[in-house]
Short mmCIF file of C-alpha atoms and ligand atoms in Angstrom, two decimals:
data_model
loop_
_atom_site.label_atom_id
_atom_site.label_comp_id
_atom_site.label_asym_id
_atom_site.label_seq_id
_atom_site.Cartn_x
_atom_site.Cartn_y
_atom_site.Cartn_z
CA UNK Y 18 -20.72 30.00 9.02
CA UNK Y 19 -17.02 31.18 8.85
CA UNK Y 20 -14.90 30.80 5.60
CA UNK Y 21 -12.78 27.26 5.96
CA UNK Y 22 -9.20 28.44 6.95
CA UNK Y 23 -6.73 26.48 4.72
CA UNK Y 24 -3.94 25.61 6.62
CA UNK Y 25 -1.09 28.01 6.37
CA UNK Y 26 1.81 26.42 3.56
CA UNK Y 27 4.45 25.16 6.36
CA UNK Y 28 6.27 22.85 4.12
CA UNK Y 29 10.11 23.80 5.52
CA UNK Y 30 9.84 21.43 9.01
CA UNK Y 31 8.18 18.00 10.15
CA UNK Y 32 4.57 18.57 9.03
CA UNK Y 33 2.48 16.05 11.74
CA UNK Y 34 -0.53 18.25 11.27
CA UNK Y 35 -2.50 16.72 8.02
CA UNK Y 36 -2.20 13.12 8.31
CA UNK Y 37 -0.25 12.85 5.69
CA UNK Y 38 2.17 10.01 5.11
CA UNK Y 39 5.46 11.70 5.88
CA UNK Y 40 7.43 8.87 3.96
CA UNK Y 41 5.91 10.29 0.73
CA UNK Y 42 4.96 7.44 -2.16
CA UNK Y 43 5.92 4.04 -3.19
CA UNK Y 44 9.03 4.66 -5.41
CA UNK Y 45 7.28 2.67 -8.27
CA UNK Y 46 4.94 6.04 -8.32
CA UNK Y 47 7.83 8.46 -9.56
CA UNK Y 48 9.17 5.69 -11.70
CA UNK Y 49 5.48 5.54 -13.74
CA UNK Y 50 4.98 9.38 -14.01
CA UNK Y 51 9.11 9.60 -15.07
CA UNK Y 52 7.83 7.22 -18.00
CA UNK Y 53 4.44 9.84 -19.25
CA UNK Y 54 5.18 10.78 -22.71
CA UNK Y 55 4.31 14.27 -23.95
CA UNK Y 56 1.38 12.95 -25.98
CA UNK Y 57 -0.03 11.42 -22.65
CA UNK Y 58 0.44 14.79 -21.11
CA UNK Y 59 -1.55 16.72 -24.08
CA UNK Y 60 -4.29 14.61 -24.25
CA UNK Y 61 -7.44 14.90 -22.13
CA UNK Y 62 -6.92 11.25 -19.72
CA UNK Y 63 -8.37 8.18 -19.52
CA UNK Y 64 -10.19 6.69 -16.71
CA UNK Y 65 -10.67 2.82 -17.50
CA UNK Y 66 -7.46 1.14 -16.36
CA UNK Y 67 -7.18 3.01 -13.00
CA UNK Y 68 -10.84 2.52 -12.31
CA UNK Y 69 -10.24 -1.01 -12.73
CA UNK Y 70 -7.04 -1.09 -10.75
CA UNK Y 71 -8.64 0.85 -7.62
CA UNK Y 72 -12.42 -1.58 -7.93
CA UNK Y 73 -10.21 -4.79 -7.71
CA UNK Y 74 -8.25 -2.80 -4.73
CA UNK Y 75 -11.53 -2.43 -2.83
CA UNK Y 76 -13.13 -5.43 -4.15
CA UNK Y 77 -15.78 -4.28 -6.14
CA UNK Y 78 -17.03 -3.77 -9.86
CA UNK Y 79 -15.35 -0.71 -11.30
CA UNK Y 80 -18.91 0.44 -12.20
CA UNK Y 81 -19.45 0.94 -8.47
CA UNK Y 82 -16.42 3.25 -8.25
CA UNK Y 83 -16.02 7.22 -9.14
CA UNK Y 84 -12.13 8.40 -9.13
CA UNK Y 85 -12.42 12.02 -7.64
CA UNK Y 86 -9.56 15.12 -7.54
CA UNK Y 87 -9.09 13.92 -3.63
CA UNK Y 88 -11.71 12.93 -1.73
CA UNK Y 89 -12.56 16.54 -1.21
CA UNK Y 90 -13.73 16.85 -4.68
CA UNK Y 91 -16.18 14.00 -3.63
CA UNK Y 92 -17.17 15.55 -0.59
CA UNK Y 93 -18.33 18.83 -2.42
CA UNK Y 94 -19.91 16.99 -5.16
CA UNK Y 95 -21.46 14.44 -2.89
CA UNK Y 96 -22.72 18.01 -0.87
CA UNK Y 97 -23.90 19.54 -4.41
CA UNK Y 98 -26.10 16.62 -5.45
CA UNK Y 99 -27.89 15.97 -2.72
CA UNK Y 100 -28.15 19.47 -0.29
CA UNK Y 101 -28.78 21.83 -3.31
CA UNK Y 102 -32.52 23.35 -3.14
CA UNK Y 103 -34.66 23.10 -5.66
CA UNK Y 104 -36.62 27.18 -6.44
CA UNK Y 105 -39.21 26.66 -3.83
CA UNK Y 106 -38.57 23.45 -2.46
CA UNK Y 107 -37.72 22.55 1.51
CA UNK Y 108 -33.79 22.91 2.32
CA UNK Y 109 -31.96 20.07 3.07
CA UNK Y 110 -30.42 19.08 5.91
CA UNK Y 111 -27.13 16.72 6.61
CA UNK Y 112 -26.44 15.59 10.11
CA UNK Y 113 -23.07 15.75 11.34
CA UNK Y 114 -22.05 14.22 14.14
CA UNK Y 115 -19.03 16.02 16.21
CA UNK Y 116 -16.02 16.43 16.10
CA UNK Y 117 -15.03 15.90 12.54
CA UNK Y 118 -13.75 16.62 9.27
CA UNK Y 119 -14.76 20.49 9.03
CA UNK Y 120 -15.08 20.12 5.26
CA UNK Y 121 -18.48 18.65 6.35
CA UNK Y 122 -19.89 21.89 7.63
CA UNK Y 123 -18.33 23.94 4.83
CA UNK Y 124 -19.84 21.35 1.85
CA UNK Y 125 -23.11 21.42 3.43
CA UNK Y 126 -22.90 25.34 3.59
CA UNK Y 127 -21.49 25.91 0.04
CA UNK Y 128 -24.06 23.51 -1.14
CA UNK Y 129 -27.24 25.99 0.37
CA UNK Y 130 -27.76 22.99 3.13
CA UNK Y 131 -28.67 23.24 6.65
CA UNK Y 132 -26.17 21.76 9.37
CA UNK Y 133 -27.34 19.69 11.97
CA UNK Y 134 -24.76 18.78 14.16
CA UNK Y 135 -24.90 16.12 16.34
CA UNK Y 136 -22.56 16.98 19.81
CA UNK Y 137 -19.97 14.60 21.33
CA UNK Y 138 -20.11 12.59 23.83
CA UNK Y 139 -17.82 13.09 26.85
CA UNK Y 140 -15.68 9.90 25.86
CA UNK Y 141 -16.24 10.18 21.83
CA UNK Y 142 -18.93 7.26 21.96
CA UNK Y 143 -20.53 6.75 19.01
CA UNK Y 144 -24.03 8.76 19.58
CA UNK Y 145 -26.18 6.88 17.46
CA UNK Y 146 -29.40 7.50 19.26
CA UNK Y 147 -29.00 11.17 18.81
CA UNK Y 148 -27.79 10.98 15.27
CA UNK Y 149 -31.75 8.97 14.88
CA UNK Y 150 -32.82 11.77 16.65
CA UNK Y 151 -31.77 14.51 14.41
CA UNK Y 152 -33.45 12.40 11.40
CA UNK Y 153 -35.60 14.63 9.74
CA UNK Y 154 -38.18 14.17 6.29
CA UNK Y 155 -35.45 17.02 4.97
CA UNK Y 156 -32.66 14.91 5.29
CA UNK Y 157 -30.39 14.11 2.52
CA UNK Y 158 -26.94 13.64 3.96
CA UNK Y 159 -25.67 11.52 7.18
CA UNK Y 160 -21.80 12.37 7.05
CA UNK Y 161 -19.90 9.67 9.27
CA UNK Y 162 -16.31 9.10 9.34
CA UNK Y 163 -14.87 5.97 9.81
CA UNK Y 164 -12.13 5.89 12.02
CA UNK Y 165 -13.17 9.63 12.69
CA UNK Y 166 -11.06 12.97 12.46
CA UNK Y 167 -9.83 14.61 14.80
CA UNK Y 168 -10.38 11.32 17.51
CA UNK Y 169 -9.06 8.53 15.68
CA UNK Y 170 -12.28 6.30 17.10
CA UNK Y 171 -14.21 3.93 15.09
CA UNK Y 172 -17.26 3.95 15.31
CA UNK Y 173 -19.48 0.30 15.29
CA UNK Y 174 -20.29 -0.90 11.80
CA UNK Y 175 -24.00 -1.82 13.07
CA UNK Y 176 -25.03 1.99 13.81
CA UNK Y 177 -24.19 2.47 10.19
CA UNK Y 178 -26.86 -0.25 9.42
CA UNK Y 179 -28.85 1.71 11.67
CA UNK Y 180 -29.13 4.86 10.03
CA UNK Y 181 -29.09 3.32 6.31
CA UNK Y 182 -32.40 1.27 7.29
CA UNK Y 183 -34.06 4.97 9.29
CA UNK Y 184 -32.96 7.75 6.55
CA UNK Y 185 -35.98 8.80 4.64
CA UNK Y 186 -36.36 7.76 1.15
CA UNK Y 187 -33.75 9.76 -1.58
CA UNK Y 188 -31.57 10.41 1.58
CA UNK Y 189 -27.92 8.88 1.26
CA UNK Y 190 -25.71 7.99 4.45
CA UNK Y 191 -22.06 9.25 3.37
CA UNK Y 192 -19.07 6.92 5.36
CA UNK Y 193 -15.49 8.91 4.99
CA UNK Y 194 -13.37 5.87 4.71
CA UNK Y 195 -10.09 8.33 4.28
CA UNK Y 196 -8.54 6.24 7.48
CA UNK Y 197 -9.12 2.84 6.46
CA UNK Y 198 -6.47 1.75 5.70
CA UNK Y 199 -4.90 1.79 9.22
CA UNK Y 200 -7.88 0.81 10.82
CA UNK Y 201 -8.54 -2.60 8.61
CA UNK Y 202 -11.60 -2.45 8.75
CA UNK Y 203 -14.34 -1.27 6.03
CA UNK Y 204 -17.65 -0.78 4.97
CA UNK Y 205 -17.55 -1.65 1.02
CA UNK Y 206 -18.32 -5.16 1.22
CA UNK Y 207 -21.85 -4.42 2.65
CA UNK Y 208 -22.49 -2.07 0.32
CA UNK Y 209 -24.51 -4.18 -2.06
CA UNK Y 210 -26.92 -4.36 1.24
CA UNK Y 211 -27.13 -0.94 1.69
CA UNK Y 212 -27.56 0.92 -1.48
CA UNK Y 213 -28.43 4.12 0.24
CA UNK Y 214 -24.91 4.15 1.60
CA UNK Y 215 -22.00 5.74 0.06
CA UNK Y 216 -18.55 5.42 0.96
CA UNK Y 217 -14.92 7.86 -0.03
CA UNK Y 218 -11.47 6.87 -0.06
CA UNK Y 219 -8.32 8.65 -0.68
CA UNK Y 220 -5.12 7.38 -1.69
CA UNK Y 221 -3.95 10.64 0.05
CA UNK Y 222 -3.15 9.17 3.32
CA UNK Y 223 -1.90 5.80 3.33
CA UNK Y 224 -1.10 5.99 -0.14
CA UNK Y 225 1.30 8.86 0.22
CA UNK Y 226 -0.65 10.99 -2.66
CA UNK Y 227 -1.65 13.46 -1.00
CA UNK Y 228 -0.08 15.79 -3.84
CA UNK Y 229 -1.21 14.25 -6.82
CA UNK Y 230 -4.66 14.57 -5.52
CA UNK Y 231 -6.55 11.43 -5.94
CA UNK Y 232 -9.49 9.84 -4.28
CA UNK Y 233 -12.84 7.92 -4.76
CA UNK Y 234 -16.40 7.69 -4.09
CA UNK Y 235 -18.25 3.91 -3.88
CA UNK Y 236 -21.53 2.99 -4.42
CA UNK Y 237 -24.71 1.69 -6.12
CA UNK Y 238 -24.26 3.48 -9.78
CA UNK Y 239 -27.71 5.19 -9.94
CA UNK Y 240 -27.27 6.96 -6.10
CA UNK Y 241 -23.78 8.02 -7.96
CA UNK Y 242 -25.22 9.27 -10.45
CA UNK Y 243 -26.45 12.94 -9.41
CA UNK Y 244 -22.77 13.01 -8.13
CA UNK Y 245 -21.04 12.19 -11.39
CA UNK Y 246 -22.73 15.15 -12.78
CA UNK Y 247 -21.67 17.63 -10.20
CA UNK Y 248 -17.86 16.24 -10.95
CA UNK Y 249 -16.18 18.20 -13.71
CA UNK Y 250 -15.65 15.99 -16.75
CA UNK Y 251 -12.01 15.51 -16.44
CA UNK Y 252 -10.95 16.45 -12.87
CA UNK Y 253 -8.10 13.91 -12.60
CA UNK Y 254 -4.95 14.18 -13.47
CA UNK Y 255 -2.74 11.57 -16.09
CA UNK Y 256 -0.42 12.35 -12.86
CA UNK Y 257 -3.06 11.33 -11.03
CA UNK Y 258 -4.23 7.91 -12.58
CA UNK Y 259 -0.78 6.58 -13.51
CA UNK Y 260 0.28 7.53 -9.67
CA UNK Y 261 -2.62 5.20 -7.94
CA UNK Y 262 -2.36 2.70 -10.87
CA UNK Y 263 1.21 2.42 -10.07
CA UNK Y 264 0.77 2.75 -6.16
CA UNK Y 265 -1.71 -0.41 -6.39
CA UNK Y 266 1.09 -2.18 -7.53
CA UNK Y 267 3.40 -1.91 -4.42
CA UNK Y 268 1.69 -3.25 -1.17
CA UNK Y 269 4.88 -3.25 0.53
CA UNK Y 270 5.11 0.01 0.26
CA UNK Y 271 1.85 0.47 2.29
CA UNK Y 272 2.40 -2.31 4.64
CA UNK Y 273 5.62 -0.84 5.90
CA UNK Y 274 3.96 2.23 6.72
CA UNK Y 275 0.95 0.64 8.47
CA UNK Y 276 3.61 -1.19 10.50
CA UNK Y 277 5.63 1.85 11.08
CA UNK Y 278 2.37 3.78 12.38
CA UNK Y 279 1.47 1.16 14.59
CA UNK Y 280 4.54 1.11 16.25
CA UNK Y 281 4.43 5.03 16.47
CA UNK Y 282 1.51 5.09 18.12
CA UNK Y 283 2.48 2.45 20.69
CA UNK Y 284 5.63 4.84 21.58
CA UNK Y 285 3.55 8.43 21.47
CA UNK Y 286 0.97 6.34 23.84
CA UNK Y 287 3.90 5.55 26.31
CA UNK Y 288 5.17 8.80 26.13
CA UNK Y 289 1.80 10.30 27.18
CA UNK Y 290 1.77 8.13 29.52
CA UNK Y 291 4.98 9.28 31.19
CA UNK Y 292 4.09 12.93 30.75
CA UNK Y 293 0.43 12.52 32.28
CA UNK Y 294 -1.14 13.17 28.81
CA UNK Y 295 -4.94 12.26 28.19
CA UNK Y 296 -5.17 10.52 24.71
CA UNK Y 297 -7.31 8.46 22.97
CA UNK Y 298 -6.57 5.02 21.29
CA UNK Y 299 -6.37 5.73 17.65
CA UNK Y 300 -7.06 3.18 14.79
CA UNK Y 301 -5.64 6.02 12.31
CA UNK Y 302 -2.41 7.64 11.41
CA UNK Y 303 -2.71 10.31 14.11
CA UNK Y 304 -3.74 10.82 17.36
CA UNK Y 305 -5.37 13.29 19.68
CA UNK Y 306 -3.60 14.25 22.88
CA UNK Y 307 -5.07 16.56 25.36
CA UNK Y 308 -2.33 18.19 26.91
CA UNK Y 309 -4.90 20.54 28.58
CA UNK Y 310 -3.63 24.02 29.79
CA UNK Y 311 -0.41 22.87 28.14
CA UNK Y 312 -1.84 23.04 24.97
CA UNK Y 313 -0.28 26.21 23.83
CA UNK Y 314 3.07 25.59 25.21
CA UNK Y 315 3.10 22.04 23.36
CA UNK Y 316 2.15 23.23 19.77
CA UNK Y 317 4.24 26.47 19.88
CA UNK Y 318 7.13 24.83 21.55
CA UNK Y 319 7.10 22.10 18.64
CA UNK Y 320 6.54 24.90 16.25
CA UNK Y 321 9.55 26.82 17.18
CA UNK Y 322 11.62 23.30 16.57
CA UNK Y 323 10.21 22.98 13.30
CA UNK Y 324 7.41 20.45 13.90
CA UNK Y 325 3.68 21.44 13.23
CA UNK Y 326 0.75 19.64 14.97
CA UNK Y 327 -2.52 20.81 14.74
CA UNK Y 328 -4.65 22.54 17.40
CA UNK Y 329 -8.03 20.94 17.48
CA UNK Y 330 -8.57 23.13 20.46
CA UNK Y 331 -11.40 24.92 18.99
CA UNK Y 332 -13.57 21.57 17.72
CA UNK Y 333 -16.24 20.20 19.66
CA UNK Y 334 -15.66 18.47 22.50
CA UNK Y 335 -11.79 18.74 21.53
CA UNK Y 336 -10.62 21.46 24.21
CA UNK Y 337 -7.15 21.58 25.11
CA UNK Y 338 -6.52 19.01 22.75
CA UNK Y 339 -4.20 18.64 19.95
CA UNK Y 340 -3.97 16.19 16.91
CA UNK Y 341 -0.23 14.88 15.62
CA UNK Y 342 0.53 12.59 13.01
CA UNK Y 343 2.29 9.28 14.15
CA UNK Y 344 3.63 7.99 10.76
CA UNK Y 345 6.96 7.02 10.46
CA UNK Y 346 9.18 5.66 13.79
CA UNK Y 347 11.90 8.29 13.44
CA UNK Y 348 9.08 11.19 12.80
CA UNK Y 349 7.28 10.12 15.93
CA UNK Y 350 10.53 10.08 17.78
CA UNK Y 351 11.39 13.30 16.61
CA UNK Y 352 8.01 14.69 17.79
CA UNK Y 353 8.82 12.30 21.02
CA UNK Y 354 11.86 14.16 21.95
CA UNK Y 355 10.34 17.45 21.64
CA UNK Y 356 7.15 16.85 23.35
CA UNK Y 357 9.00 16.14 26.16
CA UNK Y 358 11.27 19.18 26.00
CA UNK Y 359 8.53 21.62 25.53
CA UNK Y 360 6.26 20.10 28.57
CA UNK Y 361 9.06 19.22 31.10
CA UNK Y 362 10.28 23.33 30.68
CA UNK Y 363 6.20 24.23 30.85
CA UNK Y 364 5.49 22.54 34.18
C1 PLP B 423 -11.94 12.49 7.02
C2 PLP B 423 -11.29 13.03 5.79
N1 PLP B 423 -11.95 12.97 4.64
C3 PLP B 423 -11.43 13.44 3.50
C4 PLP B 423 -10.18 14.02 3.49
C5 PLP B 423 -9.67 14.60 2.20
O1 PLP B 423 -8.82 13.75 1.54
P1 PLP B 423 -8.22 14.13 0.12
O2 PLP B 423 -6.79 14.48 0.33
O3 PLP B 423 -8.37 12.87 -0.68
O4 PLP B 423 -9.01 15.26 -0.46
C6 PLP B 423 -9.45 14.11 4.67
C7 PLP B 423 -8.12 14.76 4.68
O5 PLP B 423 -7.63 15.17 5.69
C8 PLP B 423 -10.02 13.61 5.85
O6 PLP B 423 -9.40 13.69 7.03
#
């Protein structure tokens, strides 16, 4: 297994390459950390009120809910509790189904698991029957994501009920949840049905916290609890918890911006359409374009004009594609403009 490679720091141009929400926060976010006092600042946080605040958000009881340094920090603690060997016991296994969030692999890895990927179909279809098939007594981990990364595809709700109800005993099925917001659509309010199922949030994405670093894990308190210990005692920020407290409180703020990417993806579609560019419908804040053997020419050209979109080229099932944020309507049409420049000069 290769080391992850971070991203390179490109923070000078139009950064379409980590779903972020290019509109930044709610203003009511800088107002609330403007207000911390220094005694705030020097004293270890507390966790109660946003807890609270991000359980009546998601519409559950804030003992179902574990506020994580991003999602990420959930992901590795999540991989830590459940893929770690014991001295002499059987390594464990998580299955991940392709293409998708590469922290996956490197969790599992870190963690001393064993990877069992699950290949894409041609189209991105949801492979459920080989996802059963990879179901072993060894596995501890299903990682799903929910509408998925790099594709943008969600995937049916019932093959999640699936593979809760045909995981062996002790084995959790994990649904990333970082796209939910644009996709309206969620898991949590089965989860009292399904108490072998976990599901993360971030308020990186929608949210515009990206930053800050917060996210979330939900789910039935005693499968949380082997990942509560693998957290570090006070991981999140006062930054943190008075940004999502105070983000919670301005729904405008996110509305706008699921509006805004809904009508950027309608206008990148068209545009593909125009230039003969495969894509796939997205029920995220990005999509993934193949632009084939103009891949290169596409994210270089955009490079050179200060706009970075990420090459997905090398993920499975992914070749000659390329994933770019569609946020807000002026970002889009920025990328718009360009996209056609670049390809219209690379015919
Ligand atoms: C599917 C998925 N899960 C988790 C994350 C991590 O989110 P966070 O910023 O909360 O660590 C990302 C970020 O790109 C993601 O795409």
């Amino acid at each position: 297994m290769s080391h992850y490679q971070k991203p390179p720091e490109l923070y000078e141009g139009l950064r379409l390459h980590q779903n972020e929400n290019t509109g930044g926060c709610s203003p009511r976010v800088l107002e609330a950390l403007a207000k911390l006092r220094p005694d705030q600042i020097g004293f270890y946080p507390p966790y109660a009120a946003a807890t609270d605040a991000v359980a009546k958000y998601l519409g559950v009881a804030p003992d179902r809910v574990t506020l994580t340094n991003g999602l990420d920090e959930g992901l590795m603690a999540l991989a830590v509790a459940y893929l770690r060997p014991s001295v002499g016991g059987p390594v464990f296994e998580s299955i991940v189904p392709e293409p998708a969030f590469e922290i996956f692999r490197f969790d599992t890895a870190v963690a001393g698991g064993r990877l069992v990927q699950v290949m894409p179909k041609p189209d991105f279809s949801f492979p459920l029957n080989d996802v059963l098939a990879a179901i072993t007594a060894n596995t501890r981990v299903v990682f799903l994501t929910n509408p998925n990364n790099p594709t943008g595809l969600s995937m049916p709700l019932d093959a999640i009920r699936t593979i809760a109800q045909r995981v062996p005993p002790g084995a959790i099925v994990f649904v990333d949840e970082a796209y939910a917001e644009f996709a309206r659509e969620s898991f949590i309010p089965e989860l009292a049905h399904f108490p072998n199922v976990i599901v993360g949030r971030t308020f990186s994405k929608a949210f515009g916290l990206a930053g800050l670093r917060m996210g979330c894990l939900v789910g039935a308190p005693d499968r949380m609890d082997p990942i509560r210990q693998a957290i570090p005692v006070y991981s999140v920020s006062i930054a943190a918890v008075t940004a999502v407290q105070a983000a919670l409180t301005d729904l405008d703020h996110l509305n706008d911006y699921l509006r805004q990417v809904d009508a950027s993806k309608a206008l990148l579609y068209a545009a593909c359409d125009r230039l003969g560019l495969k894509y796939w419908k997205s029920r995220s804040n990005f999509v993934l374009v193949s632009a084939g053997d103009r891949l290169d020419a596409l994210v270089k050209g955009a490079f050179a004009r200060g706009i970075y979109i990420r090459d997905r080229s090398t993920e499975p099932g992914c070749a000659g594609c390329a994933r770019v944020g569609t946020g807000l309507v002026s970002h889009t049409r920025q990328f718009i403009a360009v996209m056609e420049e670049v390809l219209c000069a690379a015919r």
